[in-house]
Coordinates of C-alpha atoms in Angstrom, one line a residue:
M1 CA 28.9 -1.3 -77.4
S2 CA 25.9 -0.4 -79.8
K3 CA 23.1 1.6 -78.5
R4 CA 20.8 -1.3 -79.3
D5 CA 22.9 -3.5 -77.0
T6 CA 22.8 -1.1 -74.3
F7 CA 19.1 -0.8 -74.6
Y8 CA 18.6 -4.5 -74.7
G9 CA 20.9 -4.9 -71.7
W10 CA 18.9 -2.3 -69.5
Y11 CA 15.6 -3.9 -71.1
F12 CA 16.6 -7.4 -69.8
A13 CA 17.7 -6.0 -66.4
I14 CA 14.4 -4.2 -65.9
H15 CA 12.4 -7.1 -67.2
F16 CA 14.1 -9.4 -64.5
I17 CA 12.5 -7.2 -61.8
I18 CA 9.0 -7.1 -63.6
T19 CA 9.1 -11.0 -64.0
L20 CA 10.0 -11.4 -60.4
M21 CA 7.7 -9.1 -58.9
V22 CA 4.7 -9.2 -61.2
D23 CA 4.6 -11.9 -63.8
G24 CA 6.2 -14.5 -61.6
G25 CA 3.9 -13.9 -58.7
F26 CA 0.9 -15.1 -61.1
A27 CA 2.2 -18.7 -60.6
I28 CA 3.2 -18.7 -57.0
P29 CA 0.8 -19.8 -54.2
A30 CA 0.0 -16.9 -51.9
A31 CA 1.9 -18.3 -49.1
F32 CA 5.1 -18.3 -50.9
K33 CA 4.8 -14.8 -52.6
L34 CA 7.4 -12.3 -52.1
P35 CA 6.4 -9.1 -50.4
G36 CA 4.7 -6.9 -52.9
Q37 CA 3.8 -9.6 -55.5
Q38 CA 0.1 -10.0 -54.5
F39 CA -0.2 -6.1 -54.3
M40 CA 1.5 -5.9 -57.8
E41 CA -1.2 -8.5 -59.3
D42 CA -4.2 -6.9 -57.6
F43 CA -3.1 -3.5 -58.8
H44 CA -2.6 -4.7 -62.3
V45 CA -5.9 -6.4 -62.6
A46 CA -7.8 -3.6 -61.0
Q47 CA -6.1 -0.8 -62.9
N48 CA -6.2 -2.7 -66.3
E49 CA -9.1 -4.9 -66.0
D50 CA -6.7 -7.7 -67.3
F51 CA -8.9 -10.6 -67.6
I52 CA -6.1 -12.9 -68.7
V53 CA -4.4 -12.4 -65.5
S54 CA -7.5 -12.6 -63.3
E55 CA -8.9 -15.9 -65.2
K56 CA -5.3 -17.5 -65.5
P57 CA -6.2 -19.9 -68.3
A58 CA -3.8 -22.9 -68.8
W59 CA -2.3 -21.6 -71.8
F60 CA -1.2 -18.4 -69.9
M61 CA 0.1 -20.0 -67.0
S62 CA 2.2 -22.2 -69.2
F63 CA 3.6 -19.1 -70.7
I64 CA 4.3 -17.7 -67.1
W65 CA 6.2 -21.0 -66.2
I66 CA 8.3 -20.5 -69.4
E67 CA 8.9 -16.9 -68.3
I68 CA 10.1 -17.9 -64.7
L69 CA 12.1 -21.1 -65.9
F70 CA 13.8 -19.6 -69.1
Q71 CA 13.2 -15.9 -69.3
L72 CA 14.3 -15.1 -65.9
P73 CA 17.7 -16.6 -65.7
F74 CA 18.1 -15.4 -69.5
F75 CA 17.4 -11.9 -68.4
V76 CA 20.4 -12.1 -65.8
Y77 CA 22.7 -13.6 -68.4
G78 CA 21.7 -11.2 -71.0
A79 CA 21.9 -8.1 -69.1
Y80 CA 25.3 -9.2 -67.7
K81 CA 26.8 -10.0 -71.0
L82 CA 25.5 -7.0 -72.8
L83 CA 26.2 -4.4 -70.1
T84 CA 29.7 -5.7 -69.4
Q85 CA 30.4 -5.8 -73.3
T86 CA 31.4 -9.5 -73.0
Q87 CA 28.6 -10.8 -75.6
T88 CA 29.4 -13.3 -78.3
P89 CA 27.5 -14.9 -80.9
T90 CA 26.1 -17.3 -78.5
T91 CA 24.7 -14.4 -76.6
Y92 CA 22.7 -13.3 -79.6
L93 CA 21.6 -16.9 -80.1
W94 CA 20.1 -16.9 -76.8
M95 CA 18.6 -13.4 -77.7
L96 CA 17.0 -14.8 -80.7
V97 CA 15.5 -17.8 -78.8
Y98 CA 14.2 -15.2 -76.2
G99 CA 12.8 -13.0 -78.8
V100 CA 11.0 -15.6 -80.5
N101 CA 9.5 -17.0 -77.5
A102 CA 8.6 -13.7 -75.9
S103 CA 7.2 -12.2 -79.2
L104 CA 4.8 -15.3 -79.8
T105 CA 3.7 -15.7 -76.3
T106 CA 2.8 -12.1 -76.3
L107 CA 1.1 -12.2 -79.5
A108 CA -1.1 -15.0 -78.1
C109 CA -2.1 -12.5 -75.3
L110 CA -2.8 -9.6 -77.8
A111 CA -4.8 -12.1 -80.0
E112 CA -6.9 -13.0 -76.9
V113 CA -7.6 -9.4 -75.8
W114 CA -8.5 -8.5 -79.5
A115 CA -10.9 -11.4 -79.7
R116 CA -12.6 -11.1 -76.4
E117 CA -16.2 -10.2 -76.8
G118 CA -17.7 -7.9 -74.2
L119 CA -14.8 -5.5 -73.6
T120 CA -15.3 -1.7 -73.9
D121 CA -13.0 -0.1 -76.6
A122 CA -11.3 1.6 -73.6
V123 CA -10.4 -1.6 -71.9
R124 CA -9.5 -3.4 -75.2
Y125 CA -7.1 -0.6 -76.2
N126 CA -5.6 -0.1 -72.8
L127 CA -4.8 -4.0 -72.6
L128 CA -3.2 -3.8 -76.1
A129 CA -1.2 -1.0 -75.0
V130 CA -0.1 -2.9 -71.9
Y131 CA 1.0 -6.1 -73.9
A132 CA 2.0 -4.5 -77.3
P133 CA 5.4 -3.1 -76.1
F134 CA 6.7 -6.4 -75.1
F135 CA 5.7 -7.8 -78.5
F136 CA 7.3 -5.0 -80.6
I137 CA 10.6 -5.1 -78.5
S138 CA 11.1 -8.9 -78.5
G139 CA 10.0 -8.8 -82.1
Y140 CA 12.4 -6.2 -83.0
I141 CA 15.2 -8.3 -81.0
V142 CA 14.3 -11.3 -83.4
I143 CA 14.9 -9.2 -86.5
D144 CA 17.9 -7.6 -85.2
V145 CA 19.9 -10.5 -83.7
F146 CA 18.7 -12.8 -86.6
Q147 CA 20.4 -10.3 -89.1
R148 CA 23.6 -10.0 -87.0
L149 CA 23.8 -13.8 -86.7
Q150 CA 23.2 -14.2 -90.4
G151 CA 26.1 -11.8 -90.8
E152 CA 28.3 -13.9 -88.7
L153 CA 27.3 -17.0 -90.4
R154 CA 28.2 -15.5 -93.9
K155 CA 31.8 -15.2 -92.6
V156 CA 32.0 -18.7 -91.8
K157 CA 33.9 -20.6 -94.8
T158 CA 31.7 -23.4 -96.1
D159 CA 32.5 -26.4 -98.4

């Protein structure tokens, strides 16, 4: 298994926990939250002054539901396939879909942070630092698996 696939597999496994315990909690009513979800949300908002999470605009909540309904199950699939070395080109196709989705939704968050008036530089740069790794990792996944799939497609005989 390539080092990149090992990294991606562990990234998906860790991100499953993050989605379940942090991001997923943003959409769940308080009465139904898992133990610790409200604490994680409150801690994140207090620590990072994350106005997106505290305000929960409709566009952001639609991204959270995509994360819950698509990304959460994908993290299980992707981590399993990569860490058990049973990945196929279909695995990489799903990784491409994930990468495009995650990079674009995170880019929207980065743009909102960048454009928000009234933030101190410290808060702005801290929030950019919170969101940026998810943008860069998912963006790298897009480039990497696109190239891999392109290589696979070149092997296919065409008429």
